[in-house]
CSV table of C-alpha atoms in Angstrom, one decimal:
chain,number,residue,atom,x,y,z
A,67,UNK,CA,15.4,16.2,-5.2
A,68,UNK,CA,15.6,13.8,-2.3
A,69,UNK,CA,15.9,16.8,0.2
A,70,UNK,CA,12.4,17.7,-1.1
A,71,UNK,CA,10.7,14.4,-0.9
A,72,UNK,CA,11.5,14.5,2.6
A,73,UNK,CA,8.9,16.9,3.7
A,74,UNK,CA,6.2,15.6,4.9
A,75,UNK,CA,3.3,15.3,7.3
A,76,UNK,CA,3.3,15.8,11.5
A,77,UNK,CA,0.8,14.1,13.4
A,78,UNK,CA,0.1,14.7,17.2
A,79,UNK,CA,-2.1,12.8,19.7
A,80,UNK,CA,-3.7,15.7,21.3
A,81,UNK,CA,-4.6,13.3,24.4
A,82,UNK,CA,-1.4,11.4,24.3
A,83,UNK,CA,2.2,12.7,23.7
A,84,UNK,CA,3.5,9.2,23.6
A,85,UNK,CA,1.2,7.6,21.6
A,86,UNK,CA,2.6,4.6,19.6
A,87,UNK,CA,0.0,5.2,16.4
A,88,UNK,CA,0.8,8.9,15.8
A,89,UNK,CA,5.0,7.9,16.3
A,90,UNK,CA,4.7,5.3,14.1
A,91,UNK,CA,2.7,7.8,11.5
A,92,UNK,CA,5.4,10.4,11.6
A,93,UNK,CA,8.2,8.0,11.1
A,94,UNK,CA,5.9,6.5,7.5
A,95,UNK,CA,5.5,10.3,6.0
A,96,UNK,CA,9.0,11.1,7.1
A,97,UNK,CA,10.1,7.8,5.0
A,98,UNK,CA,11.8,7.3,2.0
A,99,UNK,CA,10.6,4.4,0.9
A,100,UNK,CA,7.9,4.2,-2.2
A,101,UNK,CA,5.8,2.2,0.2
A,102,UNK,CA,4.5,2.4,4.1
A,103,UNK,CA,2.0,1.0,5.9
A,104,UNK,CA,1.3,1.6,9.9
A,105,UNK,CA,-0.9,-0.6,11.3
A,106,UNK,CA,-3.0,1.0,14.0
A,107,UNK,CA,-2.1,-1.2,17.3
A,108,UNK,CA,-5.0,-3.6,18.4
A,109,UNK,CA,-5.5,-2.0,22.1
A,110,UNK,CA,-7.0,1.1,20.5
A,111,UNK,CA,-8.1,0.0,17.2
A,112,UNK,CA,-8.1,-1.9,13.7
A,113,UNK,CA,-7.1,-0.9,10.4
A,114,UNK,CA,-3.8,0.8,8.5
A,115,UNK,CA,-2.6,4.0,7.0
A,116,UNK,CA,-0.8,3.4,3.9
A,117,UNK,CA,1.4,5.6,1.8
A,118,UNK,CA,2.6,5.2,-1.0
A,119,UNK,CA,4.8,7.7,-4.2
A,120,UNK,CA,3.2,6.5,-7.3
A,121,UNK,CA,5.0,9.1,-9.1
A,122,UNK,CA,7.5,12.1,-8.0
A,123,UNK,CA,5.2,14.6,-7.6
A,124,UNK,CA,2.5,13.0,-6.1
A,125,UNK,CA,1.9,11.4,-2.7
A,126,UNK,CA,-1.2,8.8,-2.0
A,127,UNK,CA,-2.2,7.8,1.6
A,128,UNK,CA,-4.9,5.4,1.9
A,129,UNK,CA,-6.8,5.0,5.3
A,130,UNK,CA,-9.2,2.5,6.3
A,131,UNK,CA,-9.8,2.7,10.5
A,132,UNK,CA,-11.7,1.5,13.1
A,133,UNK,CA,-11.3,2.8,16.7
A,134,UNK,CA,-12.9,1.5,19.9
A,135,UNK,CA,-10.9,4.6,22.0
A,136,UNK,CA,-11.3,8.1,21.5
A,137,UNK,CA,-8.7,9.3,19.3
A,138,UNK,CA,-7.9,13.2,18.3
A,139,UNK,CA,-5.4,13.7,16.4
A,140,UNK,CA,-3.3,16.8,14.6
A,141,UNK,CA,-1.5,17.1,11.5
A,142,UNK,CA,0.6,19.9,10.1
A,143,UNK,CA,1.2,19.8,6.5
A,144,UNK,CA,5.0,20.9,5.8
A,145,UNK,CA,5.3,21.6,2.2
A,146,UNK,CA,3.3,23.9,-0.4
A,147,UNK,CA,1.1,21.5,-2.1
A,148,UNK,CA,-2.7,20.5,-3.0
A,149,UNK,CA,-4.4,18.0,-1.3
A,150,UNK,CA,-7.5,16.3,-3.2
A,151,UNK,CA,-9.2,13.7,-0.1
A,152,UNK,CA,-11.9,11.2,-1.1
A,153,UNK,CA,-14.3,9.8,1.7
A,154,UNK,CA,-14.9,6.4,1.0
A,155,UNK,CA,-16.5,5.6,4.5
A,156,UNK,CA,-18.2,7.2,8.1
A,157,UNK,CA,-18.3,11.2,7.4
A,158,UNK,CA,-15.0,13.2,9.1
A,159,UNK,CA,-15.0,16.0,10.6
A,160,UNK,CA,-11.7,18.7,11.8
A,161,UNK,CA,-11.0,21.8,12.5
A,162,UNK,CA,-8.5,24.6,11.4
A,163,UNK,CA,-6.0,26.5,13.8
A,164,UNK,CA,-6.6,30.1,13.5
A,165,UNK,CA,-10.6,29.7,12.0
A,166,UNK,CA,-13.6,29.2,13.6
A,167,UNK,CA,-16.0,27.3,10.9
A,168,UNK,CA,-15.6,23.2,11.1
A,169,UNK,CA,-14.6,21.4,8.0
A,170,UNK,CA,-15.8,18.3,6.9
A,171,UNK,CA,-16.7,15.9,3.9
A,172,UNK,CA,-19.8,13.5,3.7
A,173,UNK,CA,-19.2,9.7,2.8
A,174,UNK,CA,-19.0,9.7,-1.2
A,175,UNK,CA,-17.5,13.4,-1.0
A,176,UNK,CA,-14.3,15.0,-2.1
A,177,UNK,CA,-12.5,17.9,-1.1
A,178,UNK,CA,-9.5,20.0,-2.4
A,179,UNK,CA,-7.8,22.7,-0.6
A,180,UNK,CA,-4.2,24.3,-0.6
A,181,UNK,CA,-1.8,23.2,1.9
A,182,UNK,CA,-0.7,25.0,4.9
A,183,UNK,CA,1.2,25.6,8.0
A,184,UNK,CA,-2.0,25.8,10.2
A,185,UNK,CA,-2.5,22.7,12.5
A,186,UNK,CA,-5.8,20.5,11.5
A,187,UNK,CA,-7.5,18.5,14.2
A,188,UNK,CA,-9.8,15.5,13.9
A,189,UNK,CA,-11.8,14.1,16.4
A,190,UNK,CA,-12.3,9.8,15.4
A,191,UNK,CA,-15.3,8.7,16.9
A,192,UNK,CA,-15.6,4.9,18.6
A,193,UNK,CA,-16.2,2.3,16.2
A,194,UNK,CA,-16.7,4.6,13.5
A,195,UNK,CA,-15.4,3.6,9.8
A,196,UNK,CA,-13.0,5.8,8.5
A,197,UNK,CA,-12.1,5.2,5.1
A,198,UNK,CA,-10.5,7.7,2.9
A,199,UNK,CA,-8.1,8.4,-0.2
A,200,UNK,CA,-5.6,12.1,-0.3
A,201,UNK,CA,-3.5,12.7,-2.8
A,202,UNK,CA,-1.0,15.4,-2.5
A,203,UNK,CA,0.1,17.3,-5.3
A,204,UNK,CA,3.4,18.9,-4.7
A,205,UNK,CA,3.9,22.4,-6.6
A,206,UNK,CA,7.5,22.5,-6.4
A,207,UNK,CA,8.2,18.8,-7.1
A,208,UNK,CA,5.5,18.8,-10.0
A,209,UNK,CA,7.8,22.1,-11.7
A,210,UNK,CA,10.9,20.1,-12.1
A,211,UNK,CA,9.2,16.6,-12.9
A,212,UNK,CA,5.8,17.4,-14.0
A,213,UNK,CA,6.8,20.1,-17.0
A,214,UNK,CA,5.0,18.0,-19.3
A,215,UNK,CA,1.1,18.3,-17.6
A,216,UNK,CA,-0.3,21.7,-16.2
A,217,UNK,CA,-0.1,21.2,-12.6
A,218,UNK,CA,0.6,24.5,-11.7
A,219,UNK,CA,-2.1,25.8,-13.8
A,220,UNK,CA,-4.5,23.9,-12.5
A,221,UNK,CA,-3.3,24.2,-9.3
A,222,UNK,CA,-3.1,28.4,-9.8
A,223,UNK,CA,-7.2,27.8,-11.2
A,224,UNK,CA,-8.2,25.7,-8.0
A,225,UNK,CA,-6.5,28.8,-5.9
A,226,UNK,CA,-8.3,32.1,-8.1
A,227,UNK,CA,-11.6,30.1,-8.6
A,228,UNK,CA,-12.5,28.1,-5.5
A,229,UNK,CA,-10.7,29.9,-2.3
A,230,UNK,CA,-9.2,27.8,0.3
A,231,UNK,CA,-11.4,24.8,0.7
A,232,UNK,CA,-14.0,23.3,-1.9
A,233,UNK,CA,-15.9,20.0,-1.4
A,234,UNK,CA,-18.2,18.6,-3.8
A,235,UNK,CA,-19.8,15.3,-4.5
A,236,UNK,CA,-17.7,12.0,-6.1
A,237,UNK,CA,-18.8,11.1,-9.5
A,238,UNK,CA,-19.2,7.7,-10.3
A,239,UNK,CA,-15.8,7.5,-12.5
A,240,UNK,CA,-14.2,8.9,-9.6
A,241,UNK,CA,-15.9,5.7,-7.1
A,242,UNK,CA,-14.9,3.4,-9.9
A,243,UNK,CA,-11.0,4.7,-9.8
A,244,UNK,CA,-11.0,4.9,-6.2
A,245,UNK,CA,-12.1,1.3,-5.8
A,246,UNK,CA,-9.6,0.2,-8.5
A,247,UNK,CA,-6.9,1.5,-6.2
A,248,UNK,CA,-7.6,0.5,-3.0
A,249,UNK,CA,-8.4,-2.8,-4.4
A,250,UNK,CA,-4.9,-3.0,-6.5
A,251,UNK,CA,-4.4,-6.6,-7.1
A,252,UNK,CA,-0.7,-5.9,-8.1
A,253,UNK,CA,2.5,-6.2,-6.5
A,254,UNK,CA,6.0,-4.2,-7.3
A,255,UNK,CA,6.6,-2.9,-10.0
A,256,UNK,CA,3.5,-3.7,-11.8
A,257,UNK,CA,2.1,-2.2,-8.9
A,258,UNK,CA,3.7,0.9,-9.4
A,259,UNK,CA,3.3,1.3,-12.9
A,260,UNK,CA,-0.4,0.5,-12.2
A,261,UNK,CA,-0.9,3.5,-9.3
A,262,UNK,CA,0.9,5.7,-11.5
A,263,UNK,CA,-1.3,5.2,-14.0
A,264,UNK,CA,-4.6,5.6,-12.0
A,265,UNK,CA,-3.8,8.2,-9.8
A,266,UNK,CA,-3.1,10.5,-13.3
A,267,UNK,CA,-6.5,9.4,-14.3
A,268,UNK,CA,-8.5,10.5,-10.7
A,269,UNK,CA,-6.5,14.0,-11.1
A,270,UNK,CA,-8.2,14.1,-14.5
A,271,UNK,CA,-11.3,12.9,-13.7
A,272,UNK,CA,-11.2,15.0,-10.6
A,273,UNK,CA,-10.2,18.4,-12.2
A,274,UNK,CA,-12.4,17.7,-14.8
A,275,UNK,CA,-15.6,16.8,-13.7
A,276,UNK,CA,-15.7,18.6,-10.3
A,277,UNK,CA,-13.0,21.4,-10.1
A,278,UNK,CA,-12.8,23.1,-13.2
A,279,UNK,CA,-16.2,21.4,-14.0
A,280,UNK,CA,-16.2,20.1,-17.5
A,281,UNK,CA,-19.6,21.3,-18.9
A,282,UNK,CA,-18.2,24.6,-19.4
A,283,UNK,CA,-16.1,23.1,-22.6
A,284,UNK,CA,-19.6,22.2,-24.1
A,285,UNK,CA,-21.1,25.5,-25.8
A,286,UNK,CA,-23.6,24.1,-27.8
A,287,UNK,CA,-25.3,23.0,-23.9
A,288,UNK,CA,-27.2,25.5,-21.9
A,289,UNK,CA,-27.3,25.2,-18.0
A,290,UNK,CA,-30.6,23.7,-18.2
A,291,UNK,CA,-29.9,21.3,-21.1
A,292,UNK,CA,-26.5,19.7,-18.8
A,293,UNK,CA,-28.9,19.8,-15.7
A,294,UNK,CA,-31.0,17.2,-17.7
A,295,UNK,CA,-27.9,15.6,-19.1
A,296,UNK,CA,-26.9,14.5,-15.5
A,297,UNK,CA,-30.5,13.7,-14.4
A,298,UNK,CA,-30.3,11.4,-17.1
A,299,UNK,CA,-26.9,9.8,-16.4
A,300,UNK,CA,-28.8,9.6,-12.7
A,301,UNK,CA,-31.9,7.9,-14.0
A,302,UNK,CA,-29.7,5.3,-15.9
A,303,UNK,CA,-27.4,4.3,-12.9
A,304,UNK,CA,-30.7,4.2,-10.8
A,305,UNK,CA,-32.3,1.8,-13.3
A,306,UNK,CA,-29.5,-0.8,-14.6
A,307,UNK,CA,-31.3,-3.8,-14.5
A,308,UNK,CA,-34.2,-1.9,-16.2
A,309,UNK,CA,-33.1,1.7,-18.2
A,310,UNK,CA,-35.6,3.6,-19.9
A,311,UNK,CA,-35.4,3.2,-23.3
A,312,UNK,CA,-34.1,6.6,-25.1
A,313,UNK,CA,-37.5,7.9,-25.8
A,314,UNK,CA,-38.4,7.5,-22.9
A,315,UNK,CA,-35.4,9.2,-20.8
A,316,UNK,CA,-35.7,12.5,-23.3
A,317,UNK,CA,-39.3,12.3,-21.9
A,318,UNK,CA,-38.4,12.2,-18.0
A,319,UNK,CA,-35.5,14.5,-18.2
A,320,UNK,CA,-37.7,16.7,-20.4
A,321,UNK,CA,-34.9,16.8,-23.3
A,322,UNK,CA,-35.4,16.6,-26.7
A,323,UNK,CA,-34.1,12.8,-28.6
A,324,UNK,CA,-31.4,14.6,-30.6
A,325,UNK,CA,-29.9,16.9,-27.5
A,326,UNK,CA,-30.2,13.8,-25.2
A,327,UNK,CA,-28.2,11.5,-27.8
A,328,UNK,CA,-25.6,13.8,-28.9
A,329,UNK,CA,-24.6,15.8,-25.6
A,330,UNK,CA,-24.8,12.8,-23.6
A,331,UNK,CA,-22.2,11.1,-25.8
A,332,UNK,CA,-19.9,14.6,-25.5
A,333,UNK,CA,-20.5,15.1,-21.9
A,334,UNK,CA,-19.9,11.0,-20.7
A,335,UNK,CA,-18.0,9.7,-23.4
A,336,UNK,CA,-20.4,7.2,-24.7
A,337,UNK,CA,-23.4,7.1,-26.4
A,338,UNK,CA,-26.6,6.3,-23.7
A,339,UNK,CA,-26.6,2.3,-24.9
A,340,UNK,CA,-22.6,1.9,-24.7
A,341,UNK,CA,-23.0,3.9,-21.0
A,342,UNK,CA,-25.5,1.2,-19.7
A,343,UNK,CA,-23.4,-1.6,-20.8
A,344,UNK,CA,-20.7,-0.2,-19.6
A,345,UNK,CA,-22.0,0.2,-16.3
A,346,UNK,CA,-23.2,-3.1,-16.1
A,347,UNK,CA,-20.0,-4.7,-17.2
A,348,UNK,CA,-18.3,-2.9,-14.4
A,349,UNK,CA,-20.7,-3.8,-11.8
A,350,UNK,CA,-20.2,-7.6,-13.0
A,351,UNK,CA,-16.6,-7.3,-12.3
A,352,UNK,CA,-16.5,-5.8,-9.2
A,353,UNK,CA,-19.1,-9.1,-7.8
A,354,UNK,CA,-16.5,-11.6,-9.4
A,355,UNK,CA,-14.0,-9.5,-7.9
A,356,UNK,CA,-15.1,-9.9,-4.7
A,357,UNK,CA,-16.1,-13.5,-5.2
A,358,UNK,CA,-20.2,-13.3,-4.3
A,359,UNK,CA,-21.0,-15.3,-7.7
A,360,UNK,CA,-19.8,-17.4,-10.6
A,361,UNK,CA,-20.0,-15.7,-13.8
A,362,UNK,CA,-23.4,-16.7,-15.2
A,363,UNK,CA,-25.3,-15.3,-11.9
A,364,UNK,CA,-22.8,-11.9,-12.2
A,365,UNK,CA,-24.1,-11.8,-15.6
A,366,UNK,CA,-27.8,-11.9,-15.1
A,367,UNK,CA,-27.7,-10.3,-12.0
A,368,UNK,CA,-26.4,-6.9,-13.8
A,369,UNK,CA,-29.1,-7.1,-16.6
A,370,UNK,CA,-27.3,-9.4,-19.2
A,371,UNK,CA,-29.9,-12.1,-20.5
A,372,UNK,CA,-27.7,-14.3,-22.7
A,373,UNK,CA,-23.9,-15.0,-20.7
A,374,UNK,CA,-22.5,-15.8,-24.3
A,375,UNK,CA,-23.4,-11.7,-24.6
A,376,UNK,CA,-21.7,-10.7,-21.3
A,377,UNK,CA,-18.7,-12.7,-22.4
A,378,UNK,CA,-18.1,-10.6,-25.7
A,379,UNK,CA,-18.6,-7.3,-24.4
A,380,UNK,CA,-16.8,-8.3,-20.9
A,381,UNK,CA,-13.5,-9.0,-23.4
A,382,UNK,CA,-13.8,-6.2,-25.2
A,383,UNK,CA,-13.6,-3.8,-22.3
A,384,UNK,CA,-11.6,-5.7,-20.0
A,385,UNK,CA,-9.2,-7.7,-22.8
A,386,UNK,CA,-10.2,-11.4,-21.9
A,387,UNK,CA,-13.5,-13.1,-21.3
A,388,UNK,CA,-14.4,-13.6,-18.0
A,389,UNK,CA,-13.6,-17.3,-17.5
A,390,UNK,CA,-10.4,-15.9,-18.2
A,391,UNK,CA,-10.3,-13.1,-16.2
A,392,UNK,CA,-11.9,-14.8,-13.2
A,393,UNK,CA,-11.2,-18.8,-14.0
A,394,UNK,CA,-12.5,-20.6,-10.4
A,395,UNK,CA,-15.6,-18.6,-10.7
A,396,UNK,CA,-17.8,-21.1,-12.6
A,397,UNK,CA,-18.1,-22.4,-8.9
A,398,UNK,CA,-18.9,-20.7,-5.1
A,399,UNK,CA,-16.3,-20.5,-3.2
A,400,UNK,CA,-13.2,-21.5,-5.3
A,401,UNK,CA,-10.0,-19.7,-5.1
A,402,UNK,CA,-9.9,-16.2,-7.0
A,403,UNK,CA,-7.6,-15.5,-9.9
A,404,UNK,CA,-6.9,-12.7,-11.6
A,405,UNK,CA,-5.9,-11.1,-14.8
A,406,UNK,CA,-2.2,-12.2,-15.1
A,407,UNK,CA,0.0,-9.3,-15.5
């Protein structure tokens, strides 16, 4: 098993053999350890490439870089595996040895593609931000450690249905688990119990709601009835402060009341009402998360009008009210403290 987890990832400065960045990247996806960050040296840049195993069969690099030199760079995949990358920042582009068409993903886009031997080359533009999330299934790792989830068949569906290379937009459940990762408050082995978890959830998500495309479990839908279903969902994260009643919605996405109620709640999970306040309740957490305001203004500023309100349905998703959850915030600028674990 070790001998496996070995293989990894070869990166080459195509303008540089002895660059310090791309030694230092080889030696983190040639490591054994759970954890790695490289920190990309000050006289060419700022930022960090971290990887990380949150379980056996899966690898997750996170990327956040800024350079203010030219940088190309190769990499050579060396084991049989699919690789699922989320753009979280500037739009990337690289090409393929051996094929003449340029790849590339859009900020907010996602890509999957099966791994090869071929070379890939990226071209990082000055001062751009480059922000991304890959995670890298491995086929022969997920066999003997996996048996338990279909990997391989979704892996052999990914293959038959979408070719070598498919892209498609991020969903919002996908941005809201992408965030929760980069942002992981936790440290050891909560940390790792907490990636584990979240990085089974994105392959979910991802597989269903992009790959293998989850509408096609809904029968009862026609094409037209789960366009208007996401035009809906589109209206509603559009218009959080002020949603269309239901009445109204059925009228702009041109669905009747019963369709709208019943296949939203099949297709998203939650009935229209419970969607919004979930939205809103996430929103509100990621602002006292990232400490802009105390938990009255978070509250109104998502569309709550009594806090009292917020508070209840804030514990009920989250587990504890939000003066819990986020103590100092009842005042700017006071130290942040989160959920204990």
């Amino acid at each position: 098993m070790e001998d496996i987890q070995r293989h990894g990832c070869e990166i080459e400065n195509k303008r540089n053999s002895g660059c310090e960045l791309t030694a230092h990247l080889n030696r983190m996806y040639s490591a054994d350890a759970l954890e790695h960050q490289v920190k990309v040296p000050v006289e060419i840049g700022d930022g960090y490439w971290q990887r990380t195993r949150p379980l056996t069969a899966v690898e997750l690099v996170l990327c956040d870089v800024r350079f203010h030199k030219q940088m190309v760079m190769s990499s050579k995949e060396e084991e049989d595996s699919v690789v699922i990358g989320f753009c979280l920042g500037d739009p990337i582009r690289w090409n393929v040895e051996g094929k003449k068409e340029e790849f590339g993903l859009a900020s907010g886009e996602v890509s999957a593609f099966v791994s090869t031997e071929d070379s890939n080359c990226c071209e990082y533009d000055i001062h751009r931000h480059f922000q991304g999330l890959t995670l890298k299934l491995n086929r022969q790792i997920a066999s003997l450690s996996m048996q338990h989830l279909p990997i391989d068949k979704v892996m052999k569906a990914f293959s038959e249905q979408k070719g070598q290379f498919y892209s498609s937009k991020m969903t919002p459940g996908m941005k809201q688990i992408t965030h929760e990762i980069v942002h992981c408050r936790y440290t050891g082995d909560v940390k790792q119990i907490y990636l584990s978890a979240k990085v089974l959830e994105l392959i979910a998500l991802y597989f269903s709601e992009s790959l293998l495309q989850k509408p096609l479990t809904l029968p009862d839908l026609s094409r037209t009835d789960l366009a208007a279903l996401h035009r809906a969902k589109e209206i509603l994260h559009a218009n959080l402060l002020t949603p269309p009643g239901l009445g109204e919605l059925s009228k702009q996405v041109c669905l009747n009341e019963y369709k709208l109620k019943k296949g939203f709640k099949e297709l998203f999970g939650l009935p229209v009402h419970a969607y919004v306040i979930d939205l809103r309740l996430t929103a509100a957490y990621y602002m006292l998360e990232e400490g802009a305001m105390n938990i009255t203004e978070a509250a109104y500023a998502v569309g709550f009008s009594k806090a009292g309100h917020f508070s209840e349905q804030f514990k009920r998703k989250y587990g504890m009210k939000p003066s819990e959850c986020f103590p100092h915030h009842r005042k700017r600028g006071g130290e942040r403290l989160l959920p204990s674990q």
